[in-house]
Amino acid sequence: MRVLVTGASGFLGSHVAEQLAQKGYGVVALVRRSSSTKFLATLRGVELVYGAVEDAESVRRAVLDAGVTAIVHSAGLVKARDEAEFFRINVGGTRNLLDAAKAAGPMTLRRFVFVSSLAAVGPSLDGRPVAADARPSPVTRYGRSKLEAERLVLAEKDALPVVVLRPPMIYGPRDQESFAFFQSVARRFLPMLGDGRNTLSVIYASDAAAACVRALESDAPSGRAYFIDDGRVYVWRDMLADVEAALGARAFVRVGVPFPLVRGAALASEGLSRLTGKPVMLTRDKLNELAAAHWVCDSSEARKELGWAPEVSWPEGTRRAVAWYREHGWL
């Protein structure tokens, strides 16, 4: 199998490329010329194709000229300057991949795996894990863009063998977004809204990548969408305690941050974005996500139908992540 991986120079995509290379599959990595490919260069059998998902011509080259037989579409924006930018990349890029895949034909393409997000469905209202068939109700621009991209993918289920994966927060080596939590605790500050009793599902990077690989290899019916997580529901303040334990450092500041203060920080962050022209993570739109008490899901269907099982729980994952951050000079 020869697999096109979008986002291969990024966080999850690099783990997918790594696991595919370790299994002996050919990997075609669609990367921007401005992206660092230092890690990909350490992997055997990885071919680079320069381009971007929003560039339809480069996508067609990556799919048709490189002779791929499967696609893992993990590229996407998690922060953007506005909703239009989210949709241009996350939706428009997915449409370009689907068009190229259809041009290749279902006899050529074994599987199209789209990495979506729990954000496409939205938070749990009652604290119980969101079911795979729950009615989507995204609360952010990012979530709405991923939901629309999902709909494009699932609409092609009769023309292409498609599978959608919906991870919650992914963390682990090479991730700069979740690293902010570790860095904050290392600086002796616990980033906690309210009393920290909000609940989350999470998944370690290598487990999320393994789910992508299993989705490629399995005979799951086309058009299925699966949540993937590590199988446990965590309370945020307990998760931060696990980070403290992994770092061997107890935070000095442990008071919950009032929501109005966070809103003020979001306004300031948006102002900085306008001045620099660069997207930021903390926005008033992002507060819709932070305000939700429960971001939890159930991966039992993925375990059953994909033959996949996560191996790393949050306490163990934090230890592994901290070890990697320290080894690579991040902490």
Coordinates of C-alpha atoms in Angstrom, one line a residue:
M1 CA 0.0 0.0 0.0
R2 CA 1.2 3.5 -0.9
V3 CA -0.3 6.1 1.3
L4 CA -0.7 9.8 0.8
V5 CA -0.5 11.6 4.2
T6 CA -1.6 15.2 4.4
G7 CA -0.2 17.2 7.3
A8 CA 2.8 14.8 7.5
S9 CA 5.1 17.5 8.7
G10 CA 2.7 18.4 11.5
F11 CA 1.8 16.8 14.7
L12 CA -0.5 13.8 14.1
G13 CA 0.5 13.4 10.5
S14 CA 4.1 12.9 11.5
H15 CA 3.1 10.0 13.8
V16 CA 0.9 8.5 11.0
A17 CA 3.8 8.7 8.6
E18 CA 6.2 7.2 11.2
Q19 CA 3.9 4.2 11.8
L20 CA 3.2 3.6 8.2
A21 CA 7.0 3.7 7.4
Q22 CA 7.7 1.3 10.3
K23 CA 5.2 -1.2 8.8
G24 CA 6.9 -1.0 5.4
Y25 CA 4.2 1.0 3.6
G26 CA 5.3 3.6 1.0
V27 CA 4.5 7.1 2.3
V28 CA 3.8 10.2 0.1
A29 CA 3.9 13.3 2.2
L30 CA 2.1 16.4 1.0
V31 CA 4.1 19.3 2.6
R32 CA 4.5 23.0 2.2
R33 CA 7.9 24.2 1.1
S34 CA 8.0 26.3 4.2
S35 CA 7.4 23.3 6.5
S36 CA 10.2 21.5 8.4
T37 CA 10.7 18.0 7.0
K38 CA 13.6 17.2 9.4
F39 CA 11.7 14.4 11.1
L40 CA 10.3 13.0 7.9
A41 CA 13.9 12.7 6.6
T42 CA 14.6 10.2 9.3
L43 CA 11.9 7.8 8.0
R44 CA 12.6 5.2 5.4
G45 CA 10.5 5.2 2.2
V46 CA 8.9 8.7 2.6
E47 CA 8.5 10.7 -0.6
L48 CA 7.9 14.4 -0.4
V49 CA 5.4 16.2 -2.7
Y50 CA 5.4 19.9 -2.3
G51 CA 2.0 21.6 -2.2
A52 CA -0.9 22.3 0.1
V53 CA -4.4 20.9 0.5
E54 CA -6.0 24.2 -0.6
D55 CA -4.0 24.1 -3.9
A56 CA -6.0 21.7 -6.1
E57 CA -3.3 21.2 -8.6
S58 CA -0.7 20.1 -6.1
V59 CA -3.3 17.7 -4.5
R60 CA -3.9 16.1 -7.9
R61 CA -0.2 15.6 -8.4
A62 CA 0.2 14.0 -5.0
V63 CA -2.7 11.6 -5.6
L64 CA -2.5 10.9 -9.3
D65 CA 1.1 11.2 -10.2
A66 CA 2.5 9.6 -7.1
G67 CA 0.5 6.4 -7.6
V68 CA -1.1 6.3 -4.1
T69 CA -3.5 3.6 -3.2
A70 CA -4.8 5.2 0.1
I71 CA -5.1 8.6 1.7
V72 CA -4.9 9.7 5.3
H73 CA -6.1 13.3 5.4
S74 CA -4.9 14.7 8.7
A75 CA -4.0 18.2 7.6
G76 CA -6.1 21.1 8.9
L77 CA -6.1 24.4 10.7
V78 CA -6.8 24.4 14.5
K79 CA -6.4 28.1 14.7
A80 CA -7.3 30.8 12.1
R81 CA -7.9 34.5 11.7
D82 CA -11.6 34.0 10.9
E83 CA -14.2 31.5 10.0
A84 CA -13.6 31.9 6.3
E85 CA -10.0 30.8 6.7
F86 CA -11.1 27.7 8.6
F87 CA -13.5 26.8 5.8
R88 CA -11.0 27.6 3.0
I89 CA -8.5 25.1 4.4
N90 CA -10.5 22.5 6.3
V91 CA -13.4 22.3 3.9
G92 CA -11.9 23.4 0.7
G93 CA -8.8 21.3 1.2
T94 CA -10.9 18.2 1.9
R95 CA -13.0 18.9 -1.3
N96 CA -9.7 19.0 -3.3
L97 CA -8.6 15.6 -1.8
L98 CA -12.0 14.0 -2.6
D99 CA -12.0 15.3 -6.2
A100 CA -8.5 13.9 -6.7
A101 CA -9.4 10.6 -5.1
K102 CA -12.5 10.3 -7.3
A103 CA -10.3 11.0 -10.4
A104 CA -8.0 8.1 -9.3
G105 CA -11.1 5.9 -9.0
P106 CA -12.4 3.5 -6.4
M107 CA -10.5 0.5 -8.0
T108 CA -7.3 2.3 -7.3
L109 CA -8.0 3.8 -3.9
R110 CA -8.3 1.3 -1.1
R111 CA -9.3 3.8 1.6
F112 CA -9.8 7.5 2.3
V113 CA -9.4 8.2 6.0
F114 CA -10.4 11.7 7.2
V115 CA -9.3 12.9 10.6
S116 CA -12.0 15.0 12.0
S117 CA -12.6 16.0 15.6
L118 CA -14.9 15.6 18.6
A119 CA -15.3 19.4 18.0
A120 CA -17.4 18.6 14.9
V121 CA -20.0 16.9 17.1
G122 CA -19.7 19.2 20.1
P123 CA -19.5 18.7 23.9
S124 CA -21.6 16.4 26.0
L125 CA -24.5 18.2 27.7
D126 CA -24.9 15.7 30.5
G127 CA -21.4 14.4 31.1
R128 CA -22.0 11.1 29.5
P129 CA -19.8 10.2 26.5
V130 CA -21.1 11.5 23.2
A131 CA -22.4 8.6 21.1
A132 CA -21.2 8.1 17.5
D133 CA -24.7 8.8 16.1
A134 CA -25.3 11.9 18.3
R135 CA -26.7 14.9 16.4
P136 CA -23.8 17.3 15.7
S137 CA -23.8 20.6 17.5
P138 CA -20.4 22.2 17.2
V139 CA -19.7 25.3 19.3
T140 CA -16.7 26.8 17.5
R141 CA -15.7 27.9 14.0
Y142 CA -13.2 25.1 13.9
G143 CA -15.8 22.6 14.9
R144 CA -18.2 23.8 12.2
S145 CA -15.5 23.6 9.5
K146 CA -14.7 20.0 10.5
L147 CA -18.3 19.0 10.5
E148 CA -18.8 20.5 7.0
A149 CA -15.7 18.6 5.9
E150 CA -17.1 15.4 7.4
R151 CA -20.3 15.9 5.4
L152 CA -18.3 16.2 2.2
V153 CA -16.4 13.0 3.0
L154 CA -19.5 10.9 4.1
A155 CA -21.4 12.1 1.0
E156 CA -18.9 10.2 -1.1
K157 CA -19.4 6.9 0.7
D158 CA -20.8 5.1 -2.3
A159 CA -18.2 6.5 -4.7
L160 CA -15.1 6.0 -2.4
P161 CA -14.2 3.8 0.6
V162 CA -14.3 6.5 3.2
V163 CA -13.8 6.4 7.0
V164 CA -14.0 9.3 9.5
L165 CA -12.1 9.4 12.8
R166 CA -13.1 11.9 15.5
P167 CA -10.4 12.3 18.2
P168 CA -10.7 14.5 21.2
M169 CA -7.6 16.4 22.4
I170 CA -4.5 14.7 21.0
Y171 CA -1.3 15.1 23.0
G172 CA 2.3 13.8 23.0
P173 CA 5.7 14.2 21.4
R174 CA 6.0 17.0 18.7
D175 CA 2.8 18.8 19.7
Q176 CA 3.1 22.5 20.4
E177 CA -0.5 23.1 21.4
S178 CA -0.9 20.6 24.3
F179 CA 2.7 21.5 25.3
A180 CA 1.4 24.8 26.6
F181 CA -0.3 22.9 29.5
F182 CA 3.0 21.2 30.4
Q183 CA 4.9 24.4 30.1
S184 CA 2.4 26.2 32.3
V185 CA 2.7 23.6 35.1
A186 CA 6.5 23.6 34.8
R187 CA 6.3 27.3 35.5
R188 CA 4.3 26.5 38.6
F189 CA 0.9 27.7 37.3
L190 CA -2.2 25.5 37.0
P191 CA -4.3 26.6 34.0
M192 CA -7.8 26.0 35.5
L193 CA -11.1 27.5 34.7
G194 CA -13.5 27.5 37.7
D195 CA -13.0 24.6 40.0
G196 CA -11.4 22.3 37.5
R197 CA -14.2 19.7 37.6
N198 CA -14.8 19.7 33.9
T199 CA -14.3 16.4 32.2
L200 CA -12.4 15.3 29.1
S201 CA -11.5 12.4 26.8
V202 CA -8.0 12.4 25.4
I203 CA -5.8 10.3 23.2
Y204 CA -2.0 9.9 23.0
A205 CA -0.5 10.7 19.6
S206 CA 0.8 7.2 18.8
D207 CA -2.6 5.7 19.6
A208 CA -4.4 8.2 17.4
A209 CA -2.0 7.4 14.6
A210 CA -2.5 3.6 15.1
A211 CA -6.2 4.2 14.7
C212 CA -5.6 5.9 11.3
V213 CA -3.5 2.9 10.2
R214 CA -6.1 0.4 11.4
A215 CA -8.8 2.4 9.5
L216 CA -6.7 2.0 6.4
E217 CA -6.2 -1.8 6.9
S218 CA -9.6 -2.8 8.1
D219 CA -12.7 -3.8 6.2
A220 CA -14.9 -1.4 8.0
P221 CA -17.9 -0.3 5.9
S222 CA -17.5 2.8 3.9
G223 CA -19.2 5.8 5.4
R224 CA -18.5 5.0 9.1
A225 CA -17.5 7.6 11.6
Y226 CA -15.7 6.7 14.8
F227 CA -14.7 8.4 18.0
I228 CA -11.2 7.4 19.2
D229 CA -10.0 8.0 22.8
D230 CA -8.0 6.2 25.4
G231 CA -11.1 4.7 27.0
R232 CA -11.3 6.8 30.1
V233 CA -13.0 10.0 31.2
Y234 CA -10.7 12.4 33.2
V235 CA -11.4 15.3 35.5
W236 CA -9.2 18.3 34.5
R237 CA -7.8 19.1 37.9
D238 CA -6.8 15.4 38.3
M239 CA -5.2 15.6 34.9
L240 CA -3.1 18.6 35.9
A241 CA -2.1 16.7 39.0
D242 CA -0.8 13.9 36.7
V243 CA 1.2 16.6 34.8
E244 CA 2.7 17.8 38.1
A245 CA 3.7 14.2 39.0
A246 CA 5.3 13.7 35.6
L247 CA 7.2 16.9 35.9
G248 CA 8.1 16.3 39.5
A249 CA 7.0 19.9 40.2
R250 CA 4.0 21.3 42.2
A251 CA 2.4 24.5 41.0
F252 CA 2.5 27.4 43.3
V253 CA -0.6 29.2 41.8
R254 CA -3.6 26.9 42.1
V255 CA -6.6 29.3 42.0
G256 CA -9.2 28.9 39.3
V257 CA -9.1 31.7 36.7
P258 CA -12.4 33.6 36.6
F259 CA -14.1 33.4 33.2
P260 CA -14.3 37.2 32.7
L261 CA -10.6 37.4 33.1
V262 CA -10.1 34.7 30.4
R263 CA -12.5 36.7 28.2
G264 CA -10.3 39.7 28.6
A265 CA -7.2 37.7 27.7
A266 CA -9.1 36.5 24.6
L267 CA -9.8 40.0 23.5
A268 CA -6.2 41.0 24.0
S269 CA -5.1 37.9 22.0
E270 CA -7.4 38.8 19.2
G271 CA -6.0 42.3 19.1
L272 CA -2.5 40.9 18.8
S273 CA -3.7 38.7 15.9
R274 CA -5.0 41.7 14.1
L275 CA -1.8 43.6 14.6
T276 CA 0.5 40.7 13.4
G277 CA -1.8 39.1 10.9
K278 CA -1.2 35.8 12.5
P279 CA -3.8 33.4 14.0
V280 CA -3.9 32.8 17.7
M281 CA -5.4 30.0 19.7
L282 CA -7.1 32.0 22.5
T283 CA -10.1 33.8 21.0
R284 CA -13.7 34.6 22.1
D285 CA -14.8 31.8 19.8
K286 CA -12.5 29.4 21.6
L287 CA -14.1 30.3 24.8
N288 CA -17.3 28.6 23.6
E289 CA -15.2 25.4 23.8
L290 CA -13.6 26.2 27.1
A291 CA -17.0 27.1 28.7
A292 CA -18.3 23.6 28.0
A293 CA -18.1 21.3 31.0
H294 CA -17.7 18.0 29.3
W295 CA -15.8 17.0 26.2
V296 CA -16.1 13.2 26.4
C297 CA -16.7 10.5 23.8
D298 CA -16.9 6.7 23.5
S299 CA -14.5 4.8 21.2
S300 CA -16.1 1.3 21.7
E301 CA -17.3 1.1 18.1
A302 CA -13.8 1.9 16.8
R303 CA -12.4 -0.8 19.0
K304 CA -14.9 -3.3 17.8
E305 CA -15.1 -2.6 14.1
L306 CA -11.5 -1.4 13.4
G307 CA -9.8 -4.0 15.6
W308 CA -8.0 -1.1 17.3
A309 CA -7.2 -0.6 21.0
P310 CA -5.3 2.4 22.6
E311 CA -2.3 1.5 24.7
V312 CA -1.5 4.7 26.6
S313 CA -3.5 6.3 29.4
W314 CA -3.2 9.9 30.4
P315 CA -0.9 9.3 33.4
E316 CA 1.5 7.2 31.4
G317 CA 1.2 9.6 28.4
T318 CA 2.1 12.6 30.5
R319 CA 5.3 10.8 31.6
R320 CA 6.2 9.9 28.1
A321 CA 5.5 13.4 26.8
V322 CA 7.5 15.1 29.6
A323 CA 10.4 12.7 28.9
W324 CA 10.3 13.7 25.2
Y325 CA 10.0 17.4 25.9
R326 CA 13.0 17.2 28.1
E327 CA 15.1 15.1 25.8
H328 CA 14.4 17.6 22.9
G329 CA 15.0 20.7 25.0
W330 CA 11.4 21.9 25.1
L331 CA 11.4 21.9 28.9

